[in-house]
mmCIF file of C-alpha atoms in Angstrom:
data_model
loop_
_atom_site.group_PDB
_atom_site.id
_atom_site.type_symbol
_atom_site.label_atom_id
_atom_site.label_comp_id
_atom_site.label_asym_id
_atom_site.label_seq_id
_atom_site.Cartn_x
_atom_site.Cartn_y
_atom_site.Cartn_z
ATOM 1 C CA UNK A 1 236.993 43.261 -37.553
ATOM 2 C CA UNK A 2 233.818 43.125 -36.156
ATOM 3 C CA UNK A 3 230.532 41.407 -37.824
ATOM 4 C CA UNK A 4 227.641 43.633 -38.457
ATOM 5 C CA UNK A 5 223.824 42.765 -40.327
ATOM 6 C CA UNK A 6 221.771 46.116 -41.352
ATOM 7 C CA UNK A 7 218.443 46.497 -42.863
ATOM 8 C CA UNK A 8 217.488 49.287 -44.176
ATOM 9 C CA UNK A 9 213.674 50.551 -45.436
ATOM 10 C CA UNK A 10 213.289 52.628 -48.474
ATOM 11 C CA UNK A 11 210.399 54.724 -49.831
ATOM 12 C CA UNK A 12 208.003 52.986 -51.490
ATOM 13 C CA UNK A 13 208.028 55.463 -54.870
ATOM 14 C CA UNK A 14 211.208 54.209 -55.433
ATOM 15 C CA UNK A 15 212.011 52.391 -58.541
ATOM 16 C CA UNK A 16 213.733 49.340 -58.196
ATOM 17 C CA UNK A 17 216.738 50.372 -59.799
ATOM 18 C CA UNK A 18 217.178 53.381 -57.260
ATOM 19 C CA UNK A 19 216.458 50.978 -54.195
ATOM 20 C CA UNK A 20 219.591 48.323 -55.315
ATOM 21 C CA UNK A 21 221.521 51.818 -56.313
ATOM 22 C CA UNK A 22 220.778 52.887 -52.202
ATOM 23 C CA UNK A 23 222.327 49.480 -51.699
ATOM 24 C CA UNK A 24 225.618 49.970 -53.334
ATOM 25 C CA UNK A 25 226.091 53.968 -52.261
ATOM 26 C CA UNK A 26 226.223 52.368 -48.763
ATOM 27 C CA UNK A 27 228.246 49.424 -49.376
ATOM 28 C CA UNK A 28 230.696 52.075 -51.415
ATOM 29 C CA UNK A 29 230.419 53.998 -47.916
ATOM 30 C CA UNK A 30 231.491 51.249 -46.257
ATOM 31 C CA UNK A 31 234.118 50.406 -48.067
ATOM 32 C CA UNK A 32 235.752 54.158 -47.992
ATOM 33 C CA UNK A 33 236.163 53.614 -44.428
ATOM 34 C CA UNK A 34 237.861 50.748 -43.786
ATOM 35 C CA UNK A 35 234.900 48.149 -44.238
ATOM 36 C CA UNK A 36 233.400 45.437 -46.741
ATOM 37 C CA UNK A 37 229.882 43.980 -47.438
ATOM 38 C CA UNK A 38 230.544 40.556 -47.495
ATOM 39 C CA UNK A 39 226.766 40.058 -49.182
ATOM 40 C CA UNK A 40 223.794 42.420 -50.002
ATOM 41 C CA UNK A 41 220.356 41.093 -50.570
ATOM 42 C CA UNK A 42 217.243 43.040 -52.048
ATOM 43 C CA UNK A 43 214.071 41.774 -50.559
ATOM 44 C CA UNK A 44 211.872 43.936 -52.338
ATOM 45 C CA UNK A 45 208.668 46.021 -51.452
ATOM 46 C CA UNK A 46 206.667 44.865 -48.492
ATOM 47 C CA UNK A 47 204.044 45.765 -46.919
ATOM 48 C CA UNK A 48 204.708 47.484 -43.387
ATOM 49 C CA UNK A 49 202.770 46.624 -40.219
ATOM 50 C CA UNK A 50 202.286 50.583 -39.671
ATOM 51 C CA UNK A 51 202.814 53.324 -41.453
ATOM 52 C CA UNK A 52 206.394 55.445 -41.851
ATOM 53 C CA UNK A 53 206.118 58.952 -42.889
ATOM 54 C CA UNK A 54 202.597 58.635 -44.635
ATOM 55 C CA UNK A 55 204.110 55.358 -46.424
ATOM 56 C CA UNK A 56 202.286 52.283 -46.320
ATOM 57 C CA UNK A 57 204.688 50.157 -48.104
ATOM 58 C CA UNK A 58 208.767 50.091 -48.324
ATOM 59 C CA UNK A 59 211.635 48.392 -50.230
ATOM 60 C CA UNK A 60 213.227 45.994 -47.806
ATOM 61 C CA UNK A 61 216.989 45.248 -48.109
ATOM 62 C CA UNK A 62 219.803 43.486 -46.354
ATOM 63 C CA UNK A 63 223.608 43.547 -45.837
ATOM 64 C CA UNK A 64 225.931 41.608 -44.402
ATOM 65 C CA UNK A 65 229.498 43.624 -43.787
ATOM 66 C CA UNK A 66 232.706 43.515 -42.018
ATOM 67 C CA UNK A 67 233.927 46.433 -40.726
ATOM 68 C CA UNK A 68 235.015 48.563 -38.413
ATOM 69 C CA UNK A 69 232.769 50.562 -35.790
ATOM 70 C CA UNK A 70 233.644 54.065 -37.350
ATOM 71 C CA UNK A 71 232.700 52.539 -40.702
ATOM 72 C CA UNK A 72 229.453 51.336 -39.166
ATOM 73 C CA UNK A 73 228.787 54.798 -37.773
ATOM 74 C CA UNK A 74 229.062 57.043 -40.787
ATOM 75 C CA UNK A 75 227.234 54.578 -43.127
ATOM 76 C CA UNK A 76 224.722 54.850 -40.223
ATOM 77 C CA UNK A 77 225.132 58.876 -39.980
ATOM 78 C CA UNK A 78 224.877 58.907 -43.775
ATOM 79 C CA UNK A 79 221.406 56.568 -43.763
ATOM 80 C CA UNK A 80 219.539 58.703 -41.337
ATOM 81 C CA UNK A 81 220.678 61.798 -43.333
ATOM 82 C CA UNK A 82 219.383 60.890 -46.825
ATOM 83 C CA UNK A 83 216.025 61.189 -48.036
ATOM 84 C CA UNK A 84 215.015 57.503 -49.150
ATOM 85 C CA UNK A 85 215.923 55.886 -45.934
ATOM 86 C CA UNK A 86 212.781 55.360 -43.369
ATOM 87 C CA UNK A 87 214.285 53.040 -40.967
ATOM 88 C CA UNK A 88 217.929 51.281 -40.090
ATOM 89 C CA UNK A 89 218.764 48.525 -37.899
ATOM 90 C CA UNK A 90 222.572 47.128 -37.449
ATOM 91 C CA UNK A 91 222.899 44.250 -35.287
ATOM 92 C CA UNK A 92 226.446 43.125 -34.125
ATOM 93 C CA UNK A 93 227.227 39.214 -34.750
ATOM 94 C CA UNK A 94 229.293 36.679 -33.631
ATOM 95 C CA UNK A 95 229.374 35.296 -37.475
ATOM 96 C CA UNK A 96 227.332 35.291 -40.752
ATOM 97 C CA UNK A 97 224.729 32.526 -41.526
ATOM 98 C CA UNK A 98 225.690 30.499 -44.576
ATOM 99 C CA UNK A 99 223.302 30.905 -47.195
ATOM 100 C CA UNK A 100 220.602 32.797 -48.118
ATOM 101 C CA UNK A 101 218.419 34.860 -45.017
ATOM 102 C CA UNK A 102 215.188 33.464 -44.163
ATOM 103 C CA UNK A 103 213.653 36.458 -46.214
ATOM 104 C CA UNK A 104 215.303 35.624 -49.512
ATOM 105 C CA UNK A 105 214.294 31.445 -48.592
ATOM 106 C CA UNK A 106 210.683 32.326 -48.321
ATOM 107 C CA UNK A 107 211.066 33.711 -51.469
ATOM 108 C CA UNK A 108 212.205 30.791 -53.004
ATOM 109 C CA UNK A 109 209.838 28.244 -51.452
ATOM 110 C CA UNK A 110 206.803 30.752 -52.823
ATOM 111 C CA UNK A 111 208.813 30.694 -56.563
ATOM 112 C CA UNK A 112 209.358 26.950 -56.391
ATOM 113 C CA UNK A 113 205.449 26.544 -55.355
ATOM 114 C CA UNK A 114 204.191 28.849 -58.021
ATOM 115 C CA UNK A 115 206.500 26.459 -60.772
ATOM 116 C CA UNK A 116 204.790 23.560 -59.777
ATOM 117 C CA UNK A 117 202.139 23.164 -61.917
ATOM 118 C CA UNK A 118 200.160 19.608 -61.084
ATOM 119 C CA UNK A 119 198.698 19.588 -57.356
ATOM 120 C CA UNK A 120 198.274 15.759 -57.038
ATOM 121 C CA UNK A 121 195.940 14.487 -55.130
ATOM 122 C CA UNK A 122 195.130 17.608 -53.098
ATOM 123 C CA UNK A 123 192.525 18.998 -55.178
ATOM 124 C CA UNK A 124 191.728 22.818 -54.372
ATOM 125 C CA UNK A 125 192.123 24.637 -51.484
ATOM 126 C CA UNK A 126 191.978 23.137 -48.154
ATOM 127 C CA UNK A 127 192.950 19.755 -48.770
ATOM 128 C CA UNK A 128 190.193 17.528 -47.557
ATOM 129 C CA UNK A 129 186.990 16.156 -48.377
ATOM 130 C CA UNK A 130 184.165 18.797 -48.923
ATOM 131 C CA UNK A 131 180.665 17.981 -48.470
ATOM 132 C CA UNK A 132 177.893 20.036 -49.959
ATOM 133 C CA UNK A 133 175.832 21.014 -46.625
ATOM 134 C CA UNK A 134 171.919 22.312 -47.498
ATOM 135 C CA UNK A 135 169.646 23.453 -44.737
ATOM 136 C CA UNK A 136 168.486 20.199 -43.654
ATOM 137 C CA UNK A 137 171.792 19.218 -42.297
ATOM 138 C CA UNK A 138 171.660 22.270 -39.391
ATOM 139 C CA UNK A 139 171.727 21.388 -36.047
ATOM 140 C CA UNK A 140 167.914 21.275 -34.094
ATOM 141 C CA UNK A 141 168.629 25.322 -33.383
ATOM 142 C CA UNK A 142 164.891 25.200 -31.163
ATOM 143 C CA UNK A 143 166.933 22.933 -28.318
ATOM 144 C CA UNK A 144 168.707 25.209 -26.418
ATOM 145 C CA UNK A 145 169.397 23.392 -23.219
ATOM 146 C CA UNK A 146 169.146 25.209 -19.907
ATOM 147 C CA UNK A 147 170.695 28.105 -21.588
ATOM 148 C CA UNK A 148 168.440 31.003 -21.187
ATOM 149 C CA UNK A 149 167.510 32.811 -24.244
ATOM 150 C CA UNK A 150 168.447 36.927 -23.874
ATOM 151 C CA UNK A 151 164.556 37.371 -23.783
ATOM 152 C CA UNK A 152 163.793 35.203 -21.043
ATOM 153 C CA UNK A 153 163.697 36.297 -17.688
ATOM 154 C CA UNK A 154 166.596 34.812 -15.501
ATOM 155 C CA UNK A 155 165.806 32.498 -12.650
#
């Protein structure tokens, strides 16, 4: 059977429990006709580049299935028919990536950055040497060069 990846966007007035409940009605969809997810992932609520139906914001999440193209259709059929759904995208694939998707990876490097409680020898943000600047460490700003100044008449 063929490979398929979907992502799907939720309203953002969902509860969590409803989005991941949206995951398994479709994967139970799926599998009524034929197909199988062989992994689901939640991303969570992100933050949109532009906004869906007056919605700023949308729970993000991710399957990976196995099925059949009539399977793929009515799960399709079934997303642009309910309520909750914004947006779908299915993409066809030669095979599945091992692992976790980049989304859920990011994730992880952010939790394993947040656990890490001693910074070393980076100090705060940044990373390198600050130097307290006061006034008398400005550039000369009365030598211009030949630049004209927007008063001065040109030549």
């Amino acid at each position: 059977m063929p490979l398929y990846e979907h992502v799907f966007i939720s309203r953002q007035d969902l509860s969590n429990t409803q989005a991941e409940g949206l995951i398994e009605h479709f994967s139970t969809v799926l599998a009524d006709n034929g197909g199988k997810v062989v992994e689901n992932e939640y991303w969570g609520v992100k933050t949109m580049a532009y906004k869906i139906n007056k919605n700023r914001k949308g729970h993000y999440a991710f399957l990976k299935s196995d099925a059949p193209a009539t399977a793929v259709q009515e799960m399709e059929r079934l997303m642009r028919l309910h309520d909750d759904v914004m947006r779908v995208l299915t993409i066809k694939v030669d095979k599945h990536g091992e692992g976790p998707s980049i989304q859920m990876q990011k994730r992880d490097d952010r939790d394993r950055d947040g656990e890490r409680s001693d910074r070393g020898d980076r100090g705060g943000f940044g990373g390198g040497e600050r130097r307290e600047r006061s006034f008398g460490d400005r550039p000369d700003r009365g030598d211009r060069g030949d630049r004209p100044s927007f008063g001065a008449p040109r030549r």
